[in-house]
Coordinates of C-alpha atoms in Angstrom, one line a residue:
X1 CA 53.1 -25.6 66.0
X2 CA 51.7 -22.1 65.7
X3 CA 53.7 -19.2 67.0
X4 CA 51.2 -16.3 67.0
X5 CA 51.2 -13.7 69.7
X6 CA 49.8 -14.7 73.1
X7 CA 46.6 -12.9 74.2
X8 CA 46.8 -11.0 77.5
X9 CA 43.7 -9.7 79.3
X10 CA 44.3 -6.9 81.8
X11 CA 41.4 -6.6 84.3
X12 CA 41.5 -3.5 86.6
X13 CA 39.0 -0.7 87.3
X14 CA 41.8 1.8 87.2
X15 CA 41.9 3.0 83.6
X16 CA 45.4 4.6 83.9
X17 CA 46.8 1.4 85.1
X18 CA 45.2 -0.6 82.3
X19 CA 46.6 1.8 79.7
X20 CA 50.1 1.7 81.3
X21 CA 50.1 -2.2 81.3
X22 CA 48.8 -2.2 77.7
X23 CA 51.7 0.2 76.7
X24 CA 54.3 -2.0 78.3
X25 CA 53.0 -5.3 76.8
X26 CA 51.5 -4.4 73.4
X27 CA 54.8 -4.6 71.4
X28 CA 55.2 -8.3 72.3
X29 CA 51.6 -9.5 73.0
X30 CA 48.0 -9.0 71.9
X31 CA 46.5 -7.0 74.8
X32 CA 42.8 -6.7 75.7
X33 CA 41.6 -4.7 78.7
X34 CA 38.5 -4.9 80.9
X35 CA 37.4 -2.6 83.8
X36 CA 35.0 -5.1 85.6
X37 CA 34.7 -8.8 86.3
X38 CA 31.7 -9.0 84.0
X39 CA 33.6 -7.5 81.1
X40 CA 36.5 -9.9 81.8
X41 CA 34.3 -13.0 81.6
X42 CA 32.7 -11.7 78.4
X43 CA 36.2 -11.3 76.8
X44 CA 37.2 -14.8 77.9
X45 CA 34.0 -16.2 76.3
X46 CA 34.5 -14.3 73.0
X47 CA 38.3 -14.0 72.5
X48 CA 41.4 -16.2 72.8
X49 CA 43.2 -15.3 76.0
X50 CA 46.3 -17.0 77.4
X51 CA 47.2 -14.8 80.4
X52 CA 45.1 -12.7 82.7
X53 CA 46.4 -9.9 84.8
X54 CA 43.7 -9.7 87.5
X55 CA 43.0 -7.0 90.1
X56 CA 41.4 -8.6 93.2
X57 CA 39.3 -5.5 94.0
X58 CA 36.8 -4.9 91.3
X59 CA 33.7 -2.7 91.3
X60 CA 31.1 -5.4 90.4
X61 CA 32.4 -8.5 92.2
X62 CA 35.1 -10.1 94.3
X63 CA 38.2 -10.8 92.3
X64 CA 38.6 -14.2 94.0
X65 CA 35.1 -15.2 92.8
X66 CA 36.2 -14.2 89.2
X67 CA 39.4 -16.2 89.6
X68 CA 37.5 -19.3 90.7
X69 CA 35.2 -19.0 87.6
X70 CA 38.2 -18.5 85.3
X71 CA 40.0 -21.6 86.6
X72 CA 36.8 -23.7 86.4
X73 CA 35.7 -22.6 82.9
X74 CA 39.2 -21.8 81.4
X75 CA 41.7 -24.0 83.2
X76 CA 44.4 -23.4 80.6
X77 CA 44.4 -19.6 81.1
X78 CA 47.3 -18.5 83.4
X79 CA 46.3 -15.8 85.9
X80 CA 48.7 -13.3 87.5
X81 CA 47.3 -11.2 90.4
X82 CA 47.7 -7.4 90.5
X83 CA 47.7 -6.4 94.2
X84 CA 48.6 -3.8 96.7
X85 CA 50.6 -4.6 99.8
X86 CA 47.6 -4.8 102.1
X87 CA 46.0 -7.5 99.9
X88 CA 48.7 -10.1 100.8
X89 CA 46.1 -12.4 102.5
X90 CA 43.9 -12.3 99.4
X91 CA 47.0 -13.0 97.2
X92 CA 47.8 -16.1 99.2
X93 CA 44.2 -17.3 98.8
X94 CA 44.4 -16.5 95.1
X95 CA 47.5 -18.6 94.7
X96 CA 45.7 -21.5 96.4
X97 CA 42.9 -21.1 93.8
X98 CA 45.4 -21.5 91.0
X99 CA 46.9 -18.1 90.3
X100 CA 50.4 -18.3 88.8
X101 CA 52.0 -15.3 90.4
X102 CA 51.4 -11.8 91.6
X103 CA 52.8 -8.3 91.1
X104 CA 52.5 -5.2 93.2
X105 CA 50.8 -2.1 91.7
X106 CA 54.0 -0.3 92.2
X107 CA 55.7 -2.2 89.4
X108 CA 58.2 -1.2 86.8
X109 CA 58.1 -2.3 83.1
X110 CA 61.0 -4.7 83.3
X111 CA 59.5 -6.5 86.2
X112 CA 56.1 -6.9 84.4
X113 CA 57.8 -8.2 81.3
X114 CA 60.0 -10.6 83.2
X115 CA 57.0 -12.2 85.0
X116 CA 54.9 -12.4 81.9
X117 CA 57.8 -14.0 80.0
X118 CA 58.1 -16.6 82.7
X119 CA 54.4 -17.5 82.3
X120 CA 54.9 -17.5 78.5
X121 CA 57.7 -20.1 78.9
X122 CA 55.4 -22.2 81.1
X123 CA 52.7 -22.0 78.4
X124 CA 55.2 -22.9 75.7
X125 CA 56.4 -26.0 77.6
X126 CA 52.8 -27.2 78.2
X127 CA 52.0 -26.8 74.5
X128 CA 55.1 -28.8 73.6
X129 CA 54.1 -31.5 76.1
X130 CA 50.6 -31.6 74.7
X131 CA 51.8 -31.6 71.2
X132 CA 54.2 -34.5 71.7
X133 CA 51.5 -36.4 73.6
X134 CA 49.1 -35.9 70.7
X135 CA 51.8 -36.9 68.2
X136 CA 52.5 -40.1 70.2
X137 CA 48.8 -40.9 70.5
X138 CA 48.5 -40.2 66.7
X139 CA 50.9 -43.2 66.1
X140 CA 50.2 -45.2 69.2
X141 CA 52.7 -48.0 69.6
X142 CA 55.7 -49.1 67.6
X143 CA 53.7 -51.4 65.4
X144 CA 51.7 -48.5 64.1
X145 CA 54.8 -46.3 63.6
X146 CA 56.6 -49.0 61.7
X147 CA 53.8 -50.9 59.9
X148 CA 54.3 -54.3 58.3
X149 CA 56.2 -53.4 55.2
X150 CA 59.6 -55.0 54.6
X151 CA 61.3 -51.6 54.4
X152 CA 60.0 -50.6 57.8
X153 CA 61.0 -53.9 59.3
X154 CA 64.5 -53.0 58.5
X155 CA 64.0 -49.6 60.2
X156 CA 62.6 -51.4 63.2
X157 CA 65.7 -53.6 63.4
X158 CA 68.0 -50.6 63.3
X159 CA 65.9 -48.8 65.9
X160 CA 66.1 -51.6 68.4
X161 CA 69.8 -51.6 68.2
X162 CA 70.5 -47.8 68.4
X163 CA 67.8 -46.6 70.8
X164 CA 69.6 -47.7 74.0
X165 CA 73.0 -46.2 72.8
X166 CA 74.0 -42.7 73.8
X167 CA 75.1 -41.8 70.3
X168 CA 73.9 -39.2 67.8
X169 CA 71.2 -40.2 65.3
X170 CA 70.5 -38.5 62.0
X171 CA 66.9 -39.0 60.8
X172 CA 66.4 -38.5 57.1
X173 CA 63.2 -38.4 55.2
X174 CA 60.6 -36.3 53.4
X175 CA 58.2 -34.0 55.2
X176 CA 55.4 -36.0 56.9
X177 CA 57.3 -39.3 57.3
X178 CA 57.2 -39.2 61.1
X179 CA 60.7 -38.1 62.0
X180 CA 59.7 -36.3 65.2
X181 CA 57.6 -39.3 66.3
X182 CA 60.6 -41.5 65.7
X183 CA 62.9 -39.2 67.7
X184 CA 60.5 -39.4 70.6
X185 CA 60.4 -43.2 70.3
X186 CA 64.2 -43.4 70.4
X187 CA 64.2 -41.3 73.5
X188 CA 61.6 -43.4 75.2
X189 CA 63.5 -46.6 74.5
X190 CA 66.8 -45.2 75.7
X191 CA 68.4 -45.1 79.2
X192 CA 67.3 -41.4 79.3
X193 CA 63.6 -42.1 79.1
X194 CA 62.9 -40.6 82.5
X195 CA 64.8 -37.4 81.6
X196 CA 63.7 -34.4 79.6
X197 CA 63.1 -34.6 75.8
X198 CA 63.6 -31.1 74.3
X199 CA 62.7 -30.2 70.7
X200 CA 63.5 -27.4 68.4
X201 CA 62.5 -26.9 64.8
X202 CA 65.4 -24.8 63.5
X203 CA 63.4 -23.6 60.5
X204 CA 60.9 -21.7 62.7
X205 CA 63.4 -19.6 64.6
X206 CA 64.5 -16.2 63.3
X207 CA 68.2 -15.9 62.5
X208 CA 68.7 -13.2 65.1
X209 CA 67.2 -15.3 67.9
X210 CA 68.7 -18.7 67.0
X211 CA 71.9 -18.5 69.0
X212 CA 69.9 -17.3 72.1
X213 CA 67.4 -20.1 71.5
X214 CA 70.0 -22.8 71.3
X215 CA 72.5 -21.6 74.0
X216 CA 70.5 -19.1 76.1
X217 CA 71.4 -15.5 77.0
X218 CA 72.3 -13.3 80.0
X219 CA 70.1 -10.4 81.1
X220 CA 70.8 -7.3 79.0
X221 CA 72.7 -9.2 76.3
X222 CA 70.5 -7.6 73.6
X223 CA 67.4 -5.4 73.3
X224 CA 64.5 -7.3 74.9
X225 CA 66.7 -9.6 77.0
X226 CA 65.0 -8.6 80.3
X227 CA 66.3 -11.6 82.2
X228 CA 68.7 -14.5 82.0
X229 CA 67.3 -17.3 79.9
X230 CA 68.3 -20.9 79.4
X231 CA 68.7 -22.2 75.9
X232 CA 67.6 -25.6 74.5
X233 CA 71.0 -27.2 75.3
X234 CA 70.8 -26.3 79.0
X235 CA 67.1 -27.3 79.2
X236 CA 68.0 -30.7 77.7
X237 CA 71.1 -31.2 79.9
X238 CA 71.1 -34.9 81.0
X239 CA 68.4 -35.8 78.5
X240 CA 67.7 -35.8 74.8
X241 CA 67.8 -32.8 72.4
X242 CA 66.0 -33.2 69.1
X243 CA 66.9 -30.6 66.4
X244 CA 64.6 -30.7 63.5
X245 CA 65.4 -29.3 60.0
X246 CA 69.1 -29.0 60.7
X247 CA 69.7 -28.5 57.0
X248 CA 68.2 -25.0 57.5
X249 CA 70.9 -23.9 60.0
X250 CA 72.9 -20.9 58.7
X251 CA 76.6 -21.5 58.1
X252 CA 77.8 -19.1 60.8
X253 CA 75.8 -21.0 63.4
X254 CA 77.0 -24.3 62.3
X255 CA 80.5 -23.8 63.9
X256 CA 78.9 -22.9 67.2
X257 CA 76.7 -26.0 67.1
X258 CA 79.7 -28.1 66.2
X259 CA 81.6 -26.8 69.3
X260 CA 78.6 -27.6 71.5
X261 CA 78.5 -31.1 70.2
X262 CA 82.2 -31.7 70.1
X263 CA 83.3 -30.1 73.4
X264 CA 80.0 -30.6 75.2
X265 CA 80.0 -27.0 76.3
X266 CA 78.2 -23.8 75.4
X267 CA 78.3 -20.1 76.1
X268 CA 75.2 -18.0 76.7
X269 CA 74.8 -14.9 74.5
X270 CA 76.4 -12.0 76.5
X271 CA 78.7 -14.3 78.5
X272 CA 82.2 -15.6 78.0
X273 CA 81.8 -18.4 80.6
X274 CA 81.8 -21.9 79.2
X275 CA 79.0 -24.2 80.6
X276 CA 79.3 -28.0 80.4
X277 CA 76.2 -29.8 78.9
X278 CA 75.6 -33.4 78.3
X279 CA 72.8 -34.3 75.9
X280 CA 71.9 -37.2 73.6
X281 CA 71.5 -35.5 70.2
X282 CA 69.0 -36.5 67.6
X283 CA 68.8 -34.4 64.4
X284 CA 66.6 -34.6 61.4
X285 CA 66.3 -33.1 57.9
X286 CA 64.4 -33.5 54.7
X287 CA 67.4 -32.2 52.7
X288 CA 70.3 -34.1 51.0
X289 CA 73.1 -32.9 53.4
X290 CA 75.8 -34.5 51.2
X291 CA 74.7 -32.2 48.4
X292 CA 74.6 -29.2 50.8
X293 CA 78.2 -30.1 51.8
X294 CA 79.3 -30.3 48.2
X295 CA 77.8 -26.8 47.5
X296 CA 79.5 -25.4 50.6
X297 CA 76.2 -24.7 52.4
X298 CA 76.8 -27.2 55.2
X299 CA 80.0 -27.7 57.1
X300 CA 81.7 -31.0 56.3
X301 CA 83.0 -31.4 59.9
X302 CA 79.5 -30.9 61.3
X303 CA 78.0 -33.3 58.9
X304 CA 80.4 -36.1 59.9
X305 CA 79.8 -35.2 63.6
X306 CA 76.0 -35.7 63.3
X307 CA 76.1 -38.5 60.8
X308 CA 77.1 -41.1 63.3
X309 CA 74.0 -43.3 62.8
X310 CA 71.9 -42.2 59.8
X311 CA 68.4 -43.6 59.6
X312 CA 66.3 -43.0 56.5
X313 CA 62.5 -43.1 56.9
X314 CA 60.9 -44.1 53.6
X315 CA 58.1 -42.1 52.1
X316 CA 54.6 -43.5 52.2
X317 CA 54.7 -44.3 48.4
X318 CA 57.4 -46.9 49.2
X319 CA 55.3 -48.6 51.9
X320 CA 51.9 -48.7 50.4
X321 CA 51.1 -52.0 52.1
X322 CA 51.0 -50.0 55.4
X323 CA 48.2 -47.7 54.2
X324 CA 45.3 -50.0 55.3
X325 CA 46.7 -50.0 58.9
X326 CA 47.1 -46.2 58.9
X327 CA 43.6 -45.7 57.5
X328 CA 42.1 -48.0 60.2
X329 CA 43.9 -46.1 62.9
X330 CA 42.9 -42.6 61.6
X331 CA 39.3 -43.7 61.1
X332 CA 39.1 -44.8 64.8
X333 CA 40.8 -41.6 65.9
X334 CA 38.5 -39.2 64.1
X335 CA 35.4 -41.3 64.8
X336 CA 36.1 -40.7 68.5
X337 CA 36.9 -37.0 67.9
X338 CA 33.8 -36.3 65.8
X339 CA 31.5 -38.9 67.5
X340 CA 30.9 -40.7 64.3
X341 CA 30.7 -44.3 63.4
X342 CA 32.4 -44.5 60.0
X343 CA 33.6 -48.0 60.4
X344 CA 34.2 -49.3 56.9
X345 CA 36.0 -48.4 53.7
X346 CA 35.5 -50.2 50.4
X347 CA 38.3 -52.0 48.6
X348 CA 37.8 -49.6 45.7
X349 CA 38.5 -46.6 47.9
X350 CA 41.6 -48.3 49.3
X351 CA 42.8 -49.0 45.8
X352 CA 42.6 -45.3 45.0
X353 CA 44.7 -44.5 48.1
X354 CA 47.2 -47.2 47.3
X355 CA 47.7 -45.8 43.8
X356 CA 48.3 -42.3 44.9
X357 CA 51.8 -40.9 45.2
X358 CA 51.4 -39.2 48.7
X359 CA 53.8 -36.3 48.4
X360 CA 52.7 -35.2 51.9
X361 CA 53.2 -38.8 53.2
X362 CA 51.5 -39.9 56.5
X363 CA 50.5 -36.4 57.4
X364 CA 48.6 -36.0 54.1
X365 CA 46.9 -39.3 54.5
X366 CA 45.7 -38.4 58.0
X367 CA 44.3 -35.0 56.8
X368 CA 42.4 -36.8 54.0
X369 CA 40.9 -39.4 56.4
X370 CA 40.0 -36.7 58.9
X371 CA 38.1 -34.9 56.1
X372 CA 36.3 -38.0 54.9
X373 CA 35.2 -39.0 58.4
X374 CA 34.0 -35.5 59.2
X375 CA 31.7 -35.1 56.2
X376 CA 30.6 -38.8 55.9
X377 CA 26.9 -39.6 56.6
X378 CA 26.8 -43.2 55.5
X379 CA 29.3 -44.9 57.9
X380 CA 31.2 -46.2 54.9
X381 CA 33.9 -44.5 52.9
X382 CA 33.4 -45.3 49.3
X383 CA 35.5 -44.7 46.2
X384 CA 33.1 -41.8 45.3
X385 CA 34.0 -40.1 48.5
X386 CA 37.7 -39.7 47.5
X387 CA 38.4 -36.3 46.0
X388 CA 39.1 -36.4 42.3
X389 CA 42.6 -35.2 42.5
X390 CA 43.6 -38.5 44.3
X391 CA 42.9 -40.4 41.1
X392 CA 45.9 -39.0 39.4
X393 CA 48.9 -41.1 40.3
X394 CA 52.4 -41.4 39.2
X395 CA 54.7 -43.8 41.1
X396 CA 57.8 -42.7 39.3
X397 CA 60.3 -41.3 41.7
X398 CA 63.0 -40.3 39.2
X399 CA 63.9 -36.9 38.1
X400 CA 61.5 -35.1 35.8
X401 CA 62.6 -32.7 33.2
X402 CA 59.4 -30.7 33.6
X403 CA 59.9 -27.4 35.5
X404 CA 58.4 -27.0 38.9
X405 CA 56.3 -24.0 37.7
X406 CA 54.9 -26.1 34.8
X407 CA 54.0 -28.9 37.2
X408 CA 52.2 -26.5 39.5
X409 CA 50.3 -24.9 36.7
X410 CA 49.3 -28.3 35.3
X411 CA 48.2 -29.5 38.7
X412 CA 46.0 -26.5 39.3
X413 CA 44.5 -26.7 35.8
X414 CA 43.9 -30.5 36.1
X415 CA 42.2 -30.1 39.5
X416 CA 40.1 -27.2 38.3
X417 CA 38.8 -29.1 35.3
X418 CA 38.1 -32.2 37.4
X419 CA 36.2 -30.2 40.0
X420 CA 34.1 -28.5 37.3
X421 CA 33.6 -31.9 35.6
X422 CA 32.4 -33.3 38.9
X423 CA 30.1 -30.3 39.5
X424 CA 28.6 -30.8 36.1
X425 CA 27.9 -34.5 36.9
X426 CA 30.7 -35.7 34.5
X427 CA 29.1 -34.1 31.4
X428 CA 31.9 -32.9 29.1
X429 CA 29.5 -30.7 27.1
X430 CA 28.3 -28.8 30.2
X431 CA 31.9 -28.7 31.5
X432 CA 33.2 -27.1 28.3
X433 CA 30.3 -24.5 28.4
X434 CA 31.0 -23.7 32.1
X435 CA 34.7 -23.3 31.4
X436 CA 34.0 -21.2 28.3
X437 CA 36.2 -23.3 25.9
X438 CA 35.4 -25.4 22.8
X439 CA 34.8 -29.1 23.4
X440 CA 37.9 -29.8 21.2
X441 CA 40.1 -27.7 23.5
X442 CA 38.7 -29.6 26.5
X443 CA 39.5 -32.9 24.8
X444 CA 43.1 -31.7 24.2
X445 CA 43.5 -30.8 27.8
X446 CA 42.1 -34.2 28.8
X447 CA 44.9 -35.8 26.8
X448 CA 47.7 -33.4 28.0
X449 CA 46.7 -33.5 31.6
X450 CA 46.1 -37.3 31.8
X451 CA 42.4 -36.7 32.7
X452 CA 41.3 -39.6 30.5
X453 CA 43.5 -41.9 32.6
X454 CA 41.9 -40.6 35.8
X455 CA 38.4 -41.1 34.5
X456 CA 39.2 -44.6 33.3
X457 CA 40.6 -45.4 36.7
X458 CA 37.5 -44.0 38.4
X459 CA 35.1 -46.0 36.1
X460 CA 37.0 -49.2 36.8
X461 CA 36.9 -48.6 40.6
X462 CA 33.3 -47.7 40.5
X463 CA 32.4 -51.1 39.1
X464 CA 34.2 -52.7 42.1
X465 CA 32.5 -50.3 44.5
X466 CA 29.1 -51.5 43.4
X467 CA 29.9 -55.0 44.5
X468 CA 28.8 -55.3 48.2
X469 CA 31.5 -57.8 48.9
X470 CA 34.1 -55.1 48.4
X471 CA 34.0 -53.9 51.9
X472 CA 37.1 -53.9 54.2
X473 CA 37.7 -53.0 57.8

C-alpha cells in the first residue's frame, strides 16, 4: 500500500491562524488552505484531501452546511472542527453530523499534532481493512486461493491441519504468490477469527522507526513522539500478527523480536516496563532464510523460533493448470469494475498464458487480465490481444549462468524489437529500417534473442485462433 503524505485542508477566514496551522503541520503532511467554504469545496473537488480542519464560522456560509456537504460528497474525508469556547453547541451538532474531533482556537502545536495523528491512525486502520477486504474479494473462497492443481491440494491439506492451532507459521514463496491472502485465511479459520488481524510489511518501515512500529513508544521517547503510541504487538494482543518480508529485518532488531516471541513480552521505546502480549504469529518471506542464516545475516535462534510450521506456496509456473480458473475470476472481476462484457477467451490465448513463466505470479496475471479487459472492444480475448512479450517462455527454473544485467538488457532489447515489429505489421524490412540496422543484424538478433521461436509460436497459435471452436469460458 502507498505511504505518501496525507493531504490536510485548513479552512478558516483568519489568515494568521491558517498560516500558523500550516507551519505546524507542513513538515509531516501536505497542507492546503482555504479562507471560505466555497474555496474549500473547490479544493476538495480538485485535490486529494484526507483531513479537513474546519472553522464553523465562515464569511460566505454556515460551517455546518459545509460539513454536511463534505460528509455527503466525500464520506472518507475526516473532519476536525476548529472552534471557540462559545461555539460548543455547534461543535456538538457538528459531531453528530460526522466530525471526528474538535480543537479550540487557543491550541498549542503538540495538541494539534496529537489530534491529527490520532485521525491519521484511524485512516491507516481503515485503509488496512479496505485493503484486506479487497485482497480477500480478489481471491474469494478457498477454492480460488488453492486452485485444483496437485501441488495446491497438498497446501490445502496442510492448511486445514494448522489453521486451528495457536502455533507460528512461516509462509515461503515468491512475490505475488498470495502469502498475505493465505495468512488472512489462516486467521479466519483459527479460534482467533473474531479477534484482530494486524499486519506489517517490514520492508516498508524505515530502520529508525521499526522498533517503535513493532513495540510502540512513550511520549517524548524521541523527536516527533508527541504522545504514547501502541505498536503492532500490542494492537494484535489476543489476535494474530502477520509480519511480511521478515527476511528484511535488520540483525540488531532480530534479537528484540526473538524476545517478544520467546518471552511473550515487549518494552515500548522510552520505557523499561515489560508488557505481556499474547499473539498468534504468522511470518512470510520470499528469501531463502537458511542461506541468510549461513551468511550470518539472520539469527539462527530466531529462524528456529519462527520455523515451527513452514508452508511453501508454489509459483504460478508450477501450477499452470490453475490459470484458467484465475483468468475466469479476474475477467469477472474487471468486467464488473469496468462495466464490460468480455466473457470469453480463446484456447490459443490461454495456451500463450500457460506457456509463459510468470515471474510476477498471480499478481502479474491479474494485472494482465485487467489490462486486456479494459482495452477490449470485442467481448473476446484472443491470442492477438496478448502482448508480444508473453510469447517468450522458458520453463526452466534452474540456475542460469547469464548475469542479471545481461538478462535485463536482452529482455529490453527483445521487447523493443518485438514492439517495433508489431508496429510495422510484422515486416522485417520495415523493422530494420525503423531501427536503423541492416537486415542481417536484425536476423542475428532474432537468433540470439529467440525471437524466431516467439514468431513461430505466434503463428502456430494464430492458426488455432482462427478456428471458431477454439473458444473457452
